[in-house]
């Protein structure tokens, strides 16, 4: 029977489990079967509390059933006639023994595993079987399907679907029923030799099943158990951990009401390494194992309520003994199924209303909650105040139907939703498994519905996920649906396992009749042990109607209070206090029973008893000692805050850089701001204080010294009615100042998200929405809104106004992002607090107070009409009052300690004692969080009263922290704070909690929600025991825990005083010896990722610190308390040792506070769901939002903040009263506001400091956007003596050709960027003696001087500049789309290239008029050039070529403003691999794409191709113009070669009368070029240029000469006609312009520099042709390679480099020429002769350039002795006769460089070098290139 459904897939699992459950119930006479659906759908995070008290046993043991019934004999089926019956053989006669089959080759079908079976008849052998792995468990004992599928490995028979049949076939010969769990024992594996051997045992049981036998004796029936006493019962559980059950108090606890065991500090951490099950008695004397739903094994056939135990430690919670009338038996009206029949109440007519009985609350002590389910709830009348009706369950049912509709839209075959019957049945099973103190949570029920639906439609879902387009044909349903007639029976079957906990009423004719019956039962007391009544009935239309009535006292209170809104809750509390309802509670606390009256005891506590505190006060005459360890760091800016500020800035820049043009940063010249905070006085002054000390005002250009703190308050506003005027003022200022960027910071942005449209006349509701989301702010182009919050979930919905790309998240410590910022601190927040609860050693920082919870629970049952917050606050006040009396009241009040919890006593003793050991009386803060202002005021009044009566008014302060009022601190403590903070103002008073640093105080923080208040570092205890236990929203829970968030200091930062502790991990001395916290307190080391827990004592036992918090002598301690804990030696001493006379406050700066929580909240946040996150994270994120569907995935533990944001954006929508609820209806396409940003980070992490720094760096950036770093360097190699000759008049505006020709050429280089290159020899130049050019090239860039210059209106810009004027120029105008450009090939040939070169032009449509195309095919023919005679005031004649690489964003290619909008032709010369990115950023620019072979080339190749292409184009244009009647020489021959960093141009005005120079002014590039182009005889010049700008006016003395003849750089006007025969060296990487200048001059061409013009070059650190990476061919990672490794001997084994050979040569010569040419180092008078080229040989060497060309211009070298000779790629013009004209020093060095080895030898022979130079074989070298990379070869020799 048990195998009748085996072998089916998971979709038939329901029938299997149901079948087994029915069979188990029939077989057992005492045990009620485990609920069916608990096996199916309840997962690990839900605790299955078995209310009937049964312990689940392992049915797989050899003993069989553990019930009282005798074992049922089993008779195996007789084998067929003729079959083999030999042990170890199958019925076919084949051997199955492992010893026989070990070496055989066995064929195992796919999906099957070899396993070993054990037969009792052959215990020494293992039988080999093949079993389908789906029916076997994994290594954890889970995921095995029910049933069996196996094959015989002997005879090969397949398809055994029942293990009984298979056992018969392999001749197991069993006396009990065959079970695979009992007889399939081992996995079989093959070893390295291929032999089949026994492997690990099959893990049929989960890891918890080993503990099942520890409580096996408590599974007897209720009648048998009732005969045992509690001690007898628990003595049988021999292996229970002692720390979870206190045996001495068992008799007492058995009669308490749900009393928790006395577990230390509420931390239920077992001492054993393996988890042990706890015991809970939930029925009449029946203990129950509490466990998690980890599926440790499949349901067995005779499971008797199979339920795997929990792996989590649990506690003992005995229930009260049963009434004497029941005698341990069930009442008469409870049937076998545990359901009541309908009583004798008269039936109600259909449609009749239900009358709620009078005095229901007074009679029953509870207010029942009715959850509407299916159908219409009948009308209720009568005493409606005592009944609550909720639609949460009905909403949960309705939302469970949403997901199937999502699937339906993709196909015609709909997936069926969960049936009504299934929903009700799942609800019943969920209620059954709830713990006695658990209230139902709708999120849990939704997850159950989702898992059920997914499992039942697994096939369809997979097909939907694979093909969204269309569903496959409908599949036949594999599971028979539940029928309405089956539902009541199955529901009753489910409730049978929980006794009276859940009751099912199904016989009523209507809901009204069933509700009437439920009320009667309540009044009669028949539901005293029932928590839930589930009503199921059929209406007239044969439709199911249902509802759930909650009747448990704990559950009804929890649900009733959770249904109240925060404002309603506050009103209820105020009503209870004002109406006198709480008076009885107060009178209850006024008496302590035998110990007397509280007030009377307070009278006895005279101030003399507190002398131990007051006597230490120093006298007024003696000097007061000061604490040397006190320091305050409120405003320290941490690296991570600066990083976040820069991240914010980058997002703002991203908005500005987007093509939407929503923010034009370039148009703003200053920043203004307004910070909006919640209406909290403390938060307001806290932000003002941070703002005042942040330096933001100084960054914004305001004089902070003249700006008072009061004036700083104008920049911060509380979001109340006073904010209206300031927001309106901001709007008006934004309209009047369009060039000011206003930042509106909305701090604590989650505080109020109500819609302004739902205010309903209340001006305070929706104020934030009406102010910050108004149309004026939304449409203002110069207002940027920054929302800052720790809980952004409510701003992350489907209707959010904030783009996900505009979210900035604080770096997470989870993925070690924080480590990137070199933080000296560690953030200790909610996740770190939770981590301490999982460590398993030491007391966690997050705890609950079990004693407090027990007292509160008892009083809640006694006072059912009072709100739990009222009761818990009174308990809290009582605990603190008695703790103060017991601590400071002397010996007479020591007996009060038994009325106080250990935690409260510890906190109070620490508060009173820590300040006694500091000379300045520094102490700790104790935070009491009481959300209700009325209750907080009551607590403040009572604690002040007790403190003053005890004479402790100078020991600690009691402060009421109300958001609506300022702080009030007593005069004594005000004086202390002024001294500590060194404040001289007598009227000063603290206005923030931060200013209470080190003040011993109790801070009572009130208000329904914290509003961003920061707490000082002296916070030591955070008491949250009174916060709401039923607010099941993530934001609500996490913001309460966020109060305890803490920034831990590192060791070095914490040691400020001479007595600072040397080890952060030393034990905390400030704990009670009675609680042994010195041994178990958490200690955090910020140098590690996770807190270290446990005992970490001092290095030397003799120097172990003594406790500060031990005012009681050892003989005064209660004996049992002192003996229950092991304390350190000397802990009985009341005086601290001299070692500990240091400040306790300073020692605890690196210790996070201890947090006390209500047990309900503690359980919520410490319970981990299936995703690995705390259960609270799966709750609704905020009360103002709702889930889109209950069928949503859970948050994942591995999700980043960005992924969480996307999760909430997908799965939540705002409720109608949310301010974003109307966002989608406004017609926006994307719903996002382009100028809204969201900064989120955990509480207290430093977000305020981050956004204040952002304001400062944003202001600096706007200034920097208007300013650039300009190279500002004096010219080098100046020689004033050569500049005394006057050639031109100072007022000359244009150069005279003859005059320029008569001027000497200045060979010397004056550009400071070439300070590290070889000096060029000139007979007219004498170097300074102190001009030691020892600077290395890698140091030059770092040391080059720059000046910040504001951009003028004539500047060139990069891609970040956006303005309306140049939109069309940049191509962002809609009429210039990116695709409106064409690619044209252009081919030409050149002798030096050896083959035709094909270039590509990318020409936008708007620029095609600059080119001429063929008539036929539209082929590019030439680039149009103007005539020399053409002139237009709005046009530039010369085409501008800008070679660039790596600067697609930063290159200054926007010349619109520089040209004043004039027409010009600008061509970007780019490399092929950068074509796409340049085209993306500059869509309206013409691009010249270099050939692929030049991808790795240097600047020389770009210049070479530009010049040669231009000359080729000139020839084409001349031919075209001739056809139109023009002369060839009339075509304009000039082009402009411009660097991509030229930003501005200047002109020097000269006084026409005196000839003196005036100031230099900025002019447009258009003005400069038109002046140069219009100069007379300009076409006779080969090269024109201008000087580089310097704030010192250039070369000293040369400024008076308006024109000069020398080197030109950076910005050239090049005559391609005259320079036809002078080419740029295409191989060069460096100094190609110097080489070109020298060869142009030697060719006799005129070079003219216009000294009255200057060009400013911007410092751009990114890209450029100067960026070279030298790396090896073995790896792409750049490595450090010495210059000496750039060359090697030919044919040697050397590491080859993946760098062009020419670059290696140039770099080698630059760095090592002083060793290659030893006679030339620092020897200007004996330079190196360089023929036809200039190479940089390093700053130590001087080079003399000569040209070998005929008719070239060279200065006379007669009498000049050269120290070396450099021959680089010599052509035929270099002859032996030419070289013999020059004289060399003896020992001078020769260096011959050739492209290959053969040409090197030919050059030596051709030039007859061996006649005068000596060569060695070892003097031949090559660059470190592989053969395929064409290395260069060079030979060195010595002059004979």
Coordinates of C-alpha atoms in Angstrom, one line a residue, residues 812-1003:
X812 CA 29.4 48.0 0.7
X813 CA 31.6 46.2 3.2
X814 CA 30.1 43.0 1.9
X815 CA 32.3 43.0 -1.3
X816 CA 35.2 44.9 0.3
X817 CA 34.5 48.1 -1.6
X818 CA 35.3 50.1 1.5
X819 CA 38.9 48.7 1.4
X820 CA 39.5 50.7 -1.7
X821 CA 39.4 53.9 0.2
X822 CA 42.0 53.1 2.9
X823 CA 39.6 53.8 5.7
X824 CA 41.0 54.1 9.2
X825 CA 37.6 53.4 10.5
X826 CA 35.1 50.5 10.2
X827 CA 31.4 50.9 10.0
X828 CA 29.5 48.7 12.5
X829 CA 25.8 48.6 11.5
X830 CA 22.8 46.3 11.3
X831 CA 24.5 43.5 9.4
X832 CA 27.5 43.5 11.8
X833 CA 25.1 43.4 14.8
X834 CA 23.4 40.4 13.3
X835 CA 26.7 38.8 12.7
X836 CA 27.5 38.8 16.4
X837 CA 24.4 36.7 17.0
X838 CA 25.6 34.0 14.7
X839 CA 29.2 33.7 16.0
X840 CA 28.4 31.1 18.7
X841 CA 30.9 32.4 21.2
X842 CA 30.5 35.2 23.7
X843 CA 27.5 37.4 24.3
X844 CA 26.2 39.0 21.1
X845 CA 25.8 42.7 20.9
X846 CA 22.2 42.2 19.8
X847 CA 20.1 40.6 22.6
X848 CA 16.7 40.4 24.2
X849 CA 15.9 40.5 27.9
X850 CA 14.0 37.3 28.7
X851 CA 13.1 38.4 32.3
X852 CA 11.7 41.6 30.9
X853 CA 9.7 39.7 28.2
X854 CA 8.3 37.3 30.8
X855 CA 7.0 40.2 33.0
X856 CA 5.6 42.1 30.1
X857 CA 3.8 39.0 28.7
X858 CA 2.2 38.3 32.1
X859 CA 1.0 41.9 32.4
X860 CA -0.3 42.0 28.9
X861 CA -2.5 39.0 29.7
X862 CA -3.6 40.6 32.9
X863 CA -4.4 44.0 31.3
X864 CA -5.9 43.2 27.9
X865 CA -7.4 46.6 27.4
X866 CA -4.1 48.5 27.6
X867 CA -1.8 48.9 24.7
X868 CA 1.4 46.8 24.9
X869 CA 3.5 50.0 24.6
X870 CA 1.9 51.3 27.8
X871 CA 2.6 48.1 29.7
X872 CA 6.1 47.6 28.4
X873 CA 7.0 51.2 29.2
X874 CA 5.8 50.9 32.8
X875 CA 7.8 47.7 33.1
X876 CA 10.9 49.5 31.8
X877 CA 10.4 52.4 34.1
X878 CA 10.0 50.0 37.0
X879 CA 13.2 48.1 36.1
X880 CA 15.3 51.3 35.8
X881 CA 13.9 52.8 39.0
X882 CA 14.6 49.7 41.0
X883 CA 18.0 49.3 39.4
X884 CA 18.9 52.8 40.5
X885 CA 17.7 52.1 44.0
X886 CA 19.5 48.8 44.2
X887 CA 22.7 50.2 42.9
X888 CA 22.8 53.5 44.8
X889 CA 20.5 52.8 47.7
X890 CA 22.9 51.0 49.9
X891 CA 22.8 47.7 51.6
X892 CA 19.2 48.0 52.6
X893 CA 18.0 47.9 49.0
X894 CA 20.1 45.0 47.7
X895 CA 17.1 42.7 47.9
X896 CA 15.5 44.7 45.0
X897 CA 17.8 43.0 42.6
X898 CA 15.5 40.0 42.3
X899 CA 12.9 42.4 40.7
X900 CA 15.3 43.6 38.1
X901 CA 16.6 41.9 35.0
X902 CA 20.3 41.3 34.7
X903 CA 20.6 43.6 31.7
X904 CA 19.0 46.6 33.3
X905 CA 21.1 46.2 36.4
X906 CA 24.2 46.0 34.3
X907 CA 23.4 49.1 32.3
X908 CA 22.6 51.2 35.4
X909 CA 25.6 50.1 37.3
X910 CA 27.8 50.9 34.4
X911 CA 26.2 54.3 34.0
X912 CA 26.9 55.2 37.6
X913 CA 30.4 53.8 37.9
X914 CA 32.3 54.6 34.7
X915 CA 32.4 58.3 35.4
X916 CA 33.9 57.8 38.8
X917 CA 37.2 56.6 37.3
X918 CA 37.8 59.6 35.1
X919 CA 39.2 62.8 36.5
X920 CA 36.9 64.9 34.3
X921 CA 33.9 62.6 35.0
X922 CA 33.5 61.4 31.5
X923 CA 30.9 58.6 31.1
X924 CA 28.6 56.8 28.8
X925 CA 25.2 57.4 27.3
X926 CA 22.3 55.1 27.8
X927 CA 19.6 55.4 25.1
X928 CA 16.0 54.6 25.9
X929 CA 13.9 54.5 22.8
X930 CA 10.2 55.2 23.7
X931 CA 8.3 56.2 20.6
X932 CA 5.3 57.6 22.3
X933 CA 5.9 61.2 23.5
X934 CA 3.4 60.8 26.3
X935 CA 5.1 57.7 27.6
X936 CA 8.5 59.2 27.2
X937 CA 7.5 62.2 29.3
X938 CA 6.2 59.8 31.9
X939 CA 9.5 57.9 31.9
X940 CA 11.5 61.1 32.0
X941 CA 9.5 62.4 35.0
X942 CA 9.7 59.2 36.9
X943 CA 13.5 58.6 36.3
X944 CA 14.3 62.2 37.3
X945 CA 12.2 61.7 40.4
X946 CA 14.0 58.6 41.4
X947 CA 17.4 60.0 40.6
X948 CA 16.9 63.2 42.6
X949 CA 15.5 61.3 45.6
X950 CA 18.7 59.2 45.6
X951 CA 20.9 62.2 45.4
X952 CA 22.4 61.3 42.0
X953 CA 21.5 64.6 40.3
X954 CA 25.2 65.4 39.8
X955 CA 26.1 61.9 38.7
X956 CA 24.2 61.6 35.5
X957 CA 21.6 63.5 33.5
X958 CA 18.2 62.4 32.3
X959 CA 17.5 64.1 29.0
X960 CA 14.2 64.0 27.0
X961 CA 14.9 63.9 23.3
X962 CA 11.7 65.2 21.7
X963 CA 11.9 66.2 18.0
X964 CA 9.6 69.1 18.6
X965 CA 11.6 70.8 21.3
X966 CA 15.2 71.7 22.1
X967 CA 17.4 69.9 24.6
X968 CA 17.3 70.7 28.3
X969 CA 20.4 70.0 30.3
X970 CA 21.0 70.9 34.0
X971 CA 23.4 73.7 34.9
X972 CA 25.9 71.3 36.5
X973 CA 26.3 69.3 33.4
X974 CA 26.2 72.5 31.2
X975 CA 29.3 73.7 33.1
X976 CA 31.0 70.3 32.5
X977 CA 30.3 70.4 28.8
X978 CA 31.6 73.9 28.4
X979 CA 34.8 72.9 30.1
X980 CA 35.2 69.8 28.0
X981 CA 34.5 71.6 24.8
X982 CA 36.5 74.7 25.8
X983 CA 33.5 77.0 25.1
X984 CA 33.7 80.4 26.8
X985 CA 30.2 81.6 25.9
X986 CA 28.2 81.5 29.1
X987 CA 24.9 81.3 27.2
X988 CA 25.9 78.3 25.2
X989 CA 23.8 75.1 25.5
X990 CA 24.0 71.9 23.5
X991 CA 21.5 71.7 20.7
X992 CA 22.5 68.3 19.3
X993 CA 23.2 64.9 20.8
X994 CA 26.7 65.0 19.4
X995 CA 27.5 67.8 21.8
X996 CA 26.6 65.4 24.7
X997 CA 29.8 63.5 24.0
X998 CA 31.1 61.7 27.1
X999 CA 28.3 63.1 29.3
X1000 CA 27.0 60.3 31.6
X1001 CA 23.3 60.4 30.8
X1002 CA 20.1 58.6 30.0
X1003 CA 18.7 59.9 26.8

